XYZ file of C-alpha atoms in Angstrom:
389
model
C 46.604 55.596 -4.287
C 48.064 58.538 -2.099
C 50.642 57.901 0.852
C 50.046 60.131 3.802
C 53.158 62.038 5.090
C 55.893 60.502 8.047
C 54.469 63.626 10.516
C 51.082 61.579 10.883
C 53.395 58.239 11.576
C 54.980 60.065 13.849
C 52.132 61.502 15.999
C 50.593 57.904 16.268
C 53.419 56.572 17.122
C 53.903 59.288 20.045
C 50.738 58.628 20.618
C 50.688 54.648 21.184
C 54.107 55.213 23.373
C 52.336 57.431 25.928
C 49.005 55.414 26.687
C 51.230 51.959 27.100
C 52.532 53.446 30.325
C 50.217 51.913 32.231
C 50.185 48.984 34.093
C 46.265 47.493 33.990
C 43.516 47.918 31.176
C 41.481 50.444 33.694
C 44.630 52.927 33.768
C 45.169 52.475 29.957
C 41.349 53.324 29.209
C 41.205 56.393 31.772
C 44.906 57.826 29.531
C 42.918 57.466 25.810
C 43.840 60.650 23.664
C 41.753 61.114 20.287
C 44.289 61.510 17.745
C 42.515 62.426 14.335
C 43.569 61.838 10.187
C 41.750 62.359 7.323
C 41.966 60.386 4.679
C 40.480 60.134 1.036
C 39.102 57.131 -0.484
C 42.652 55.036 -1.522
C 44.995 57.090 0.745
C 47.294 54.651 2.299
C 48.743 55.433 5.888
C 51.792 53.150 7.436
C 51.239 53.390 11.410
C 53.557 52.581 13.762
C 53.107 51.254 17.274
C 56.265 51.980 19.026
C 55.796 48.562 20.545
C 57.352 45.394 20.081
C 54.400 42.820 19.375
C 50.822 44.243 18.204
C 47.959 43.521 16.683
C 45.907 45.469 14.109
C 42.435 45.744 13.924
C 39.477 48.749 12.214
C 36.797 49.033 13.020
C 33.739 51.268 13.485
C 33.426 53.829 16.053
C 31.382 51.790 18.172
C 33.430 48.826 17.720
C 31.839 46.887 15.082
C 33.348 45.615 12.454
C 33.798 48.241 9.282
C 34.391 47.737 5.385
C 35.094 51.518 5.647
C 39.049 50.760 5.745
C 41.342 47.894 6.029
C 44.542 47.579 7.993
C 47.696 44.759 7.046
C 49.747 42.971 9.963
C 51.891 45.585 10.457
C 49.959 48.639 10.530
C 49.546 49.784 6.330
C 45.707 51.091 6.655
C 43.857 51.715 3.347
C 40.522 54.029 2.917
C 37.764 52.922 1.374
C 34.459 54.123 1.844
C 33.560 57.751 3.450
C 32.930 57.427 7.151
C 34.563 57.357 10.385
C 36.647 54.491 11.928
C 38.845 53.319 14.265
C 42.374 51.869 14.255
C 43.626 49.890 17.328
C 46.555 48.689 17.936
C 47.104 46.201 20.975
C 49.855 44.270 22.790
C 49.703 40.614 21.834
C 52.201 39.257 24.482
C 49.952 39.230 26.959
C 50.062 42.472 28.451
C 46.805 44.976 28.407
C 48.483 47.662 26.570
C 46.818 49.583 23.679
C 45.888 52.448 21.490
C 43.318 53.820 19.195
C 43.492 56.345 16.609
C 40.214 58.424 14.865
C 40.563 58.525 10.723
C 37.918 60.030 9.154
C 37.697 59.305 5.231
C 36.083 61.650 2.528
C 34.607 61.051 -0.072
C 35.863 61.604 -4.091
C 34.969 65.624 -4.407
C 31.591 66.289 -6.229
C 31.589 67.246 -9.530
C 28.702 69.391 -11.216
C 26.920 66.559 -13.034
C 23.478 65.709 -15.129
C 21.340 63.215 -13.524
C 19.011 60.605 -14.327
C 16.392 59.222 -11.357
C 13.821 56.859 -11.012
C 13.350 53.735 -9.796
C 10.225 52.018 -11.826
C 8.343 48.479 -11.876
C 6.421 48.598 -14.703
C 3.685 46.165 -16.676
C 4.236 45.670 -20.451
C 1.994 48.458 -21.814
C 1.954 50.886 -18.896
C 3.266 54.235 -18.868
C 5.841 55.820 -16.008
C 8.567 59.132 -15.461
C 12.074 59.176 -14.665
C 13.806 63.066 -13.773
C 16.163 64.596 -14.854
C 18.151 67.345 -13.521
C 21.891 69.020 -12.141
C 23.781 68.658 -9.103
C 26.877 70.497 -7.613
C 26.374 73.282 -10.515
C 27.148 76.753 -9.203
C 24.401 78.151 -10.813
C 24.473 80.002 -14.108
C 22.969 78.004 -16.715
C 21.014 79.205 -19.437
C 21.182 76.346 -21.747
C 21.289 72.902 -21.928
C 21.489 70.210 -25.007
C 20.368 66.829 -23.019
C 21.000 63.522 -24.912
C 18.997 60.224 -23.734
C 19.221 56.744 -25.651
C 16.950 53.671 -25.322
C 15.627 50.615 -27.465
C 13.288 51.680 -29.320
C 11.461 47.855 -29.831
C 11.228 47.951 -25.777
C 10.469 51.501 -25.448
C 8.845 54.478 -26.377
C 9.514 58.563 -25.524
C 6.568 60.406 -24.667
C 6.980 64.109 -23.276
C 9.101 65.809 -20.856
C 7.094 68.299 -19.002
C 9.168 71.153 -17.355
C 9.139 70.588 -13.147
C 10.011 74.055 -12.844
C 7.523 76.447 -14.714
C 8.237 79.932 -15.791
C 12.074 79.379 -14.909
C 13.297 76.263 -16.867
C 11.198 75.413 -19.945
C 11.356 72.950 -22.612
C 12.528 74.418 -26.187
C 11.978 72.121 -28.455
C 12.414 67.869 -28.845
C 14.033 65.812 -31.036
C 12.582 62.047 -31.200
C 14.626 59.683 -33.250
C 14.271 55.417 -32.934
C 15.946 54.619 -29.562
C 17.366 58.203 -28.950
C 15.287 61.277 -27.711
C 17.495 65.018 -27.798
C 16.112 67.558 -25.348
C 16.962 71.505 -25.237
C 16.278 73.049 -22.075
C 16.331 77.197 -21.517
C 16.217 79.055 -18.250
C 14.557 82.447 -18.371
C 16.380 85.464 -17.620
C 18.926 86.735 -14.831
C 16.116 86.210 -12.194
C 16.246 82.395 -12.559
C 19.972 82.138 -12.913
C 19.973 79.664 -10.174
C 17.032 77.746 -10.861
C 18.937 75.218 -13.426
C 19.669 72.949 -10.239
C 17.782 69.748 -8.562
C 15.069 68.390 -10.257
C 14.463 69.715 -13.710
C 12.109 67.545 -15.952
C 9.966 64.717 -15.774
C 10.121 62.740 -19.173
C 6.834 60.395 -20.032
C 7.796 56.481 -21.139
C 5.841 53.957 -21.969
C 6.456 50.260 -22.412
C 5.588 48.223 -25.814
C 3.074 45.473 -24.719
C 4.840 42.681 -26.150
C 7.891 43.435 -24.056
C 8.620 40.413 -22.028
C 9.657 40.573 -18.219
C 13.311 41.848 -16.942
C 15.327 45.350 -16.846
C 15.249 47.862 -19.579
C 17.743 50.534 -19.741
C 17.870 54.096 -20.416
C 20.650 55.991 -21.028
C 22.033 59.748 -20.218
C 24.210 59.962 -23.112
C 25.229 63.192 -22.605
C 24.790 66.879 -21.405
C 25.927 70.202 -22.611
C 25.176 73.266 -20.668
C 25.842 76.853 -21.628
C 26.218 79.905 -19.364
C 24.845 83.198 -20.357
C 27.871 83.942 -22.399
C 27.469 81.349 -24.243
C 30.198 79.443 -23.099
C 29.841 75.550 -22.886
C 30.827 72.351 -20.686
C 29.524 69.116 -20.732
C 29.121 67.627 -17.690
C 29.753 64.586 -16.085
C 25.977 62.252 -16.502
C 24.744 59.920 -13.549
C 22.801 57.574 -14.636
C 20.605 56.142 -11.391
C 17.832 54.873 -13.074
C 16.347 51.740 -12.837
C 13.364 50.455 -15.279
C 12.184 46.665 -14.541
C 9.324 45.306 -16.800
C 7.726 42.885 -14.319
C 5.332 39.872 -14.766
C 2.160 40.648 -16.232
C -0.377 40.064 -13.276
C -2.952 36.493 -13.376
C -6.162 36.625 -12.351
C -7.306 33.642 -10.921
C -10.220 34.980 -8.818
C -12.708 33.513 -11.558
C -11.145 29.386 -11.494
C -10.666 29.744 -7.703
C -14.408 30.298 -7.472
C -15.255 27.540 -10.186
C -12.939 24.894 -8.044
C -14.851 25.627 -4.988
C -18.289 25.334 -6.322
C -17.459 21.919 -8.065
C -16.407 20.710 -5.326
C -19.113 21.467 -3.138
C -21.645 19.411 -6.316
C -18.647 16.390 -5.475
C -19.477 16.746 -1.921
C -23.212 17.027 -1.749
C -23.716 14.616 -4.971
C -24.452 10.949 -4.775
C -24.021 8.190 -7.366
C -25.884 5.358 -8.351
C -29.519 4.500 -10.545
C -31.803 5.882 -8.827
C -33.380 9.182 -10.655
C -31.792 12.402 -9.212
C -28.636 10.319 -9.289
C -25.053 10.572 -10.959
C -24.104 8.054 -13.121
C -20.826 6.068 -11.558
C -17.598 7.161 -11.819
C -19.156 10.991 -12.589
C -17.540 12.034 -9.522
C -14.372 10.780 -10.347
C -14.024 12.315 -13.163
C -15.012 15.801 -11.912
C -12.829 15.625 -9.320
C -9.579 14.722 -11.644
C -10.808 18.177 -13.538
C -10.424 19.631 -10.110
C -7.484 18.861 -9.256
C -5.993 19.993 -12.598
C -7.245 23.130 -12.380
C -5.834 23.240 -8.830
C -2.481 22.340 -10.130
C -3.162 25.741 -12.468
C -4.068 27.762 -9.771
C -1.161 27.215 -7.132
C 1.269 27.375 -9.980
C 3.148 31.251 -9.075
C 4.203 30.687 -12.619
C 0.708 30.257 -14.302
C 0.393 32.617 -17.337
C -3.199 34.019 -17.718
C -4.319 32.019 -20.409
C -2.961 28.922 -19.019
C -5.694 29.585 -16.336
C -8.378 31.142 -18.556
C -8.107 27.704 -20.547
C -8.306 26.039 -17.064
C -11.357 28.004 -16.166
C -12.463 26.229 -20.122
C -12.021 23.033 -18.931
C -13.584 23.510 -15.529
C -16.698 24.313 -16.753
C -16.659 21.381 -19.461
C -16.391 19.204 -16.788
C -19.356 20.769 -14.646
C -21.478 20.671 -17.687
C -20.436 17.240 -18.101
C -21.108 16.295 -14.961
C -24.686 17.572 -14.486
C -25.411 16.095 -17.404
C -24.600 12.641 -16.002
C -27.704 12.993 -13.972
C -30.244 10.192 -14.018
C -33.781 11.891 -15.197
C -36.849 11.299 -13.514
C -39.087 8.985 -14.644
C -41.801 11.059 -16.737
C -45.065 11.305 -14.105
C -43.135 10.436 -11.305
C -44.154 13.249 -8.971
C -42.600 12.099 -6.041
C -39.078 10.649 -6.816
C -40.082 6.743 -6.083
C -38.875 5.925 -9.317
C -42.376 4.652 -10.543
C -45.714 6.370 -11.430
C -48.758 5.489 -9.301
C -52.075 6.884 -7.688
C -49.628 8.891 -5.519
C -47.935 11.399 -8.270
C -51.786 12.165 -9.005
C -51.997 13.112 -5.730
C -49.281 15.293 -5.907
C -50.541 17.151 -8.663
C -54.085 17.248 -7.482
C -53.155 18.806 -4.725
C -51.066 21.768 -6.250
C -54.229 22.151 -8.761
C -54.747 25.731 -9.505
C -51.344 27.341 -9.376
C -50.151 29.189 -11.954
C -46.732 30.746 -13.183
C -48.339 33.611 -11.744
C -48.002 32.415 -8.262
C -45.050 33.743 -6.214
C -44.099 30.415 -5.297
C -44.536 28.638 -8.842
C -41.313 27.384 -8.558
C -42.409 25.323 -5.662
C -45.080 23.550 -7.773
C -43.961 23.778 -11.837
C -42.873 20.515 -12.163
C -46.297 19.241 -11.663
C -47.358 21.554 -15.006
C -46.613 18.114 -16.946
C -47.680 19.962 -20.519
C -46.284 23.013 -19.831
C -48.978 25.190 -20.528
C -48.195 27.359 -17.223
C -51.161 26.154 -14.928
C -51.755 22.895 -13.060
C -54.940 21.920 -14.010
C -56.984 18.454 -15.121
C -54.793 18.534 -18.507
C -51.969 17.232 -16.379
C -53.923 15.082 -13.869
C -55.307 13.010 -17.576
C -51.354 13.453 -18.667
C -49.960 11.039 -15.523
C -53.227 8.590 -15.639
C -52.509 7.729 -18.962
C -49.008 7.081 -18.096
C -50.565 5.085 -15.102
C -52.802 2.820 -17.061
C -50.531 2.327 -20.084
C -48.169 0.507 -17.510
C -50.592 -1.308 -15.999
């Protein structure tokens, strides 16, 4: 950390001693002078107030409070972030007196550097880019040797495709398990600039079995090369950031399932009668339900914890339809016995055929099946008729 020199004390404390002159906060607000110091990130600066009894407070220009800088008890301000803030100093026996002072910090000085962007969410299996390129280079460069490393049983290297054609192109690639070497070249004195900003876009994909969470890649390093062949290597930024995320669940397909079974809970009825479910059938269909429901509202379900929840679903429904009473065999009309009036019921859809638009209507009077209601099934019920009688 840097101390800044005893002139700066000195003009703050001038300054403090002039605008505590007056005798009421209006006069002391109407006498503010903007005294200015700049200040790098760590400087240190010991102010003075010229006053006996004060109290020191930064803050932002608008008088919030600031983690740009911090000031002790008796005046030692430190600098750290870039910005602009303000140092106050006032009377704490009572009186309204009070001064200010402007510091503006800078920031640590930019150095020409190779960069590495992207921010990426990314499925196991799915592809995405990150960029490379230079900043704060003067221009120049006709080479570069660009190193990246990664883990190789997370990640694979695809390409890098040049983002500035005809001016920067890529040379030639070297792909090794977990590290990837790139040579860049810029093309002739016409492009001597155009090694700057966004250079390449390199291809990645993720390994399917990668499981969720961060994966890192790394700019290793970067030597560049004027046209004279001389060489640096720079400073690398890496501001990257590659997150595998959760592989997505369906769970359109149960949601749908859970709905329809329980609409055949709500509109079914149990007892003995044919057309009936057996007791308890509901009961048990519902406890399916609600297992599957317990699948589905789970945020942490994996997909085939609710495809085998779908499985179960539709054991149940099957199970559950088949817990149907059947009709008794010639029992047209759903009395439960077979009398003079299921003949009836078939007499009077005689004729139709599966040919008929509305068959369905009349196909469970077609007792044999043959695909036409006809005397075959009238003699079919009588015999059922007179064999209980």
């Amino acid at each position: 950390m840097k101390k800044i020199g005893f002139v700066a004390i000195i003009v703050f404390c001038m300054f403090l001693q002039m605008i505590s002159v007056p005798k009421s906060a209006n006069a002391a607000a109407a006498a503010s002078i903007d005294v200015s110091v700049v200040l790098h990130i760590g400087d240190l600066i010991n102010l003075s107030a010229g006053y006996p009894s004060v109290i020191w407070t930064v803050t932002e220009l608008n008088g919030n409070a600031t983690d740009k800088a911090a000031v002790t008890s008796t005046g030692v301000v430190t600098a750290l972030k870039p910005g602009k803030i303000k140092v106050i100093a006032a009377a704490s026996d009572g009186t309204n007196y009070r001064g200010e002072i402007l510091i503006t910090i800078l920031g640590e000085e930019e150095k020409p550097s190779a960069v590495l962007n992207g921010t990426v969410s990314v499925s196991a299996g799915e592809s995405f880019d990150l960029i490379y390129g230079l900043s704060h280079v003067a221009g120049g460069i006709y080479a570069q040797d660009v190193t990246l490393t990664y883990d190789p049983a997370k990640l694979e290297f695809d390409s890098a495709v040049s983002l500035k054609d005809n001016a920067v192109v890529v040379v030639d690639i070297s792909k090794q398990p977990g590290k990837v070497r790139i040579l860049l070249a810029t093309l002739g004195e016409e492009h001597a600039n155009a090694a700057y900003g966004d250079l390449i876009k390199l291809h990645w994909k993720v390994k399917p079995t990668v499981q969720p969470g961060p994966v890192e890649i790394l700019l290793q390093h970067v030597i560049v090369s004027n046209g004279s062949g001389v060489e640096t290597q720079l400073n690398t930024k890496n501001h990257s950031q590659v997150v595998v995320k959760a592989a997505s669940v369906n769970k359109q397909l149960l949601l749908d399932l859970i709905a329809q079974a329980q609409e055949k809970i709500n509109n079914g009825v149990e007892g003995t009668l044919p057309g009936q479910y057996k007791k308890g059938a509901k009961a048990v269909l519902q406890g399916a339900i609600d297992a599957a429901k317990a699948v589905a509202d789970n945020a942490s379900s994996s997909q085939q914890g609710v495809d085998d929840a779908l499985s179960a679903l539709r054991a149940a429904l099957q199970a559950f339809a088949d817990s149907i009473i059947p009709s008794m065999p010639g029992d047209q009309n759903g009395d439960g016995k077979v009398s003079i009036g299921d003949i009836a019921v078939i007499a009077a859809a005689y004729g139709k055929s599966n040919k008929d638009p509305d068959w369905d209507q009349y196909k469970n009077c077609d007792i044999n099946g043959d695909g036409i209601i006809d005397v075959a099934d009238l003699a079919a019920v009588a015999r059922i008729l007179l064999d209980e009688k």
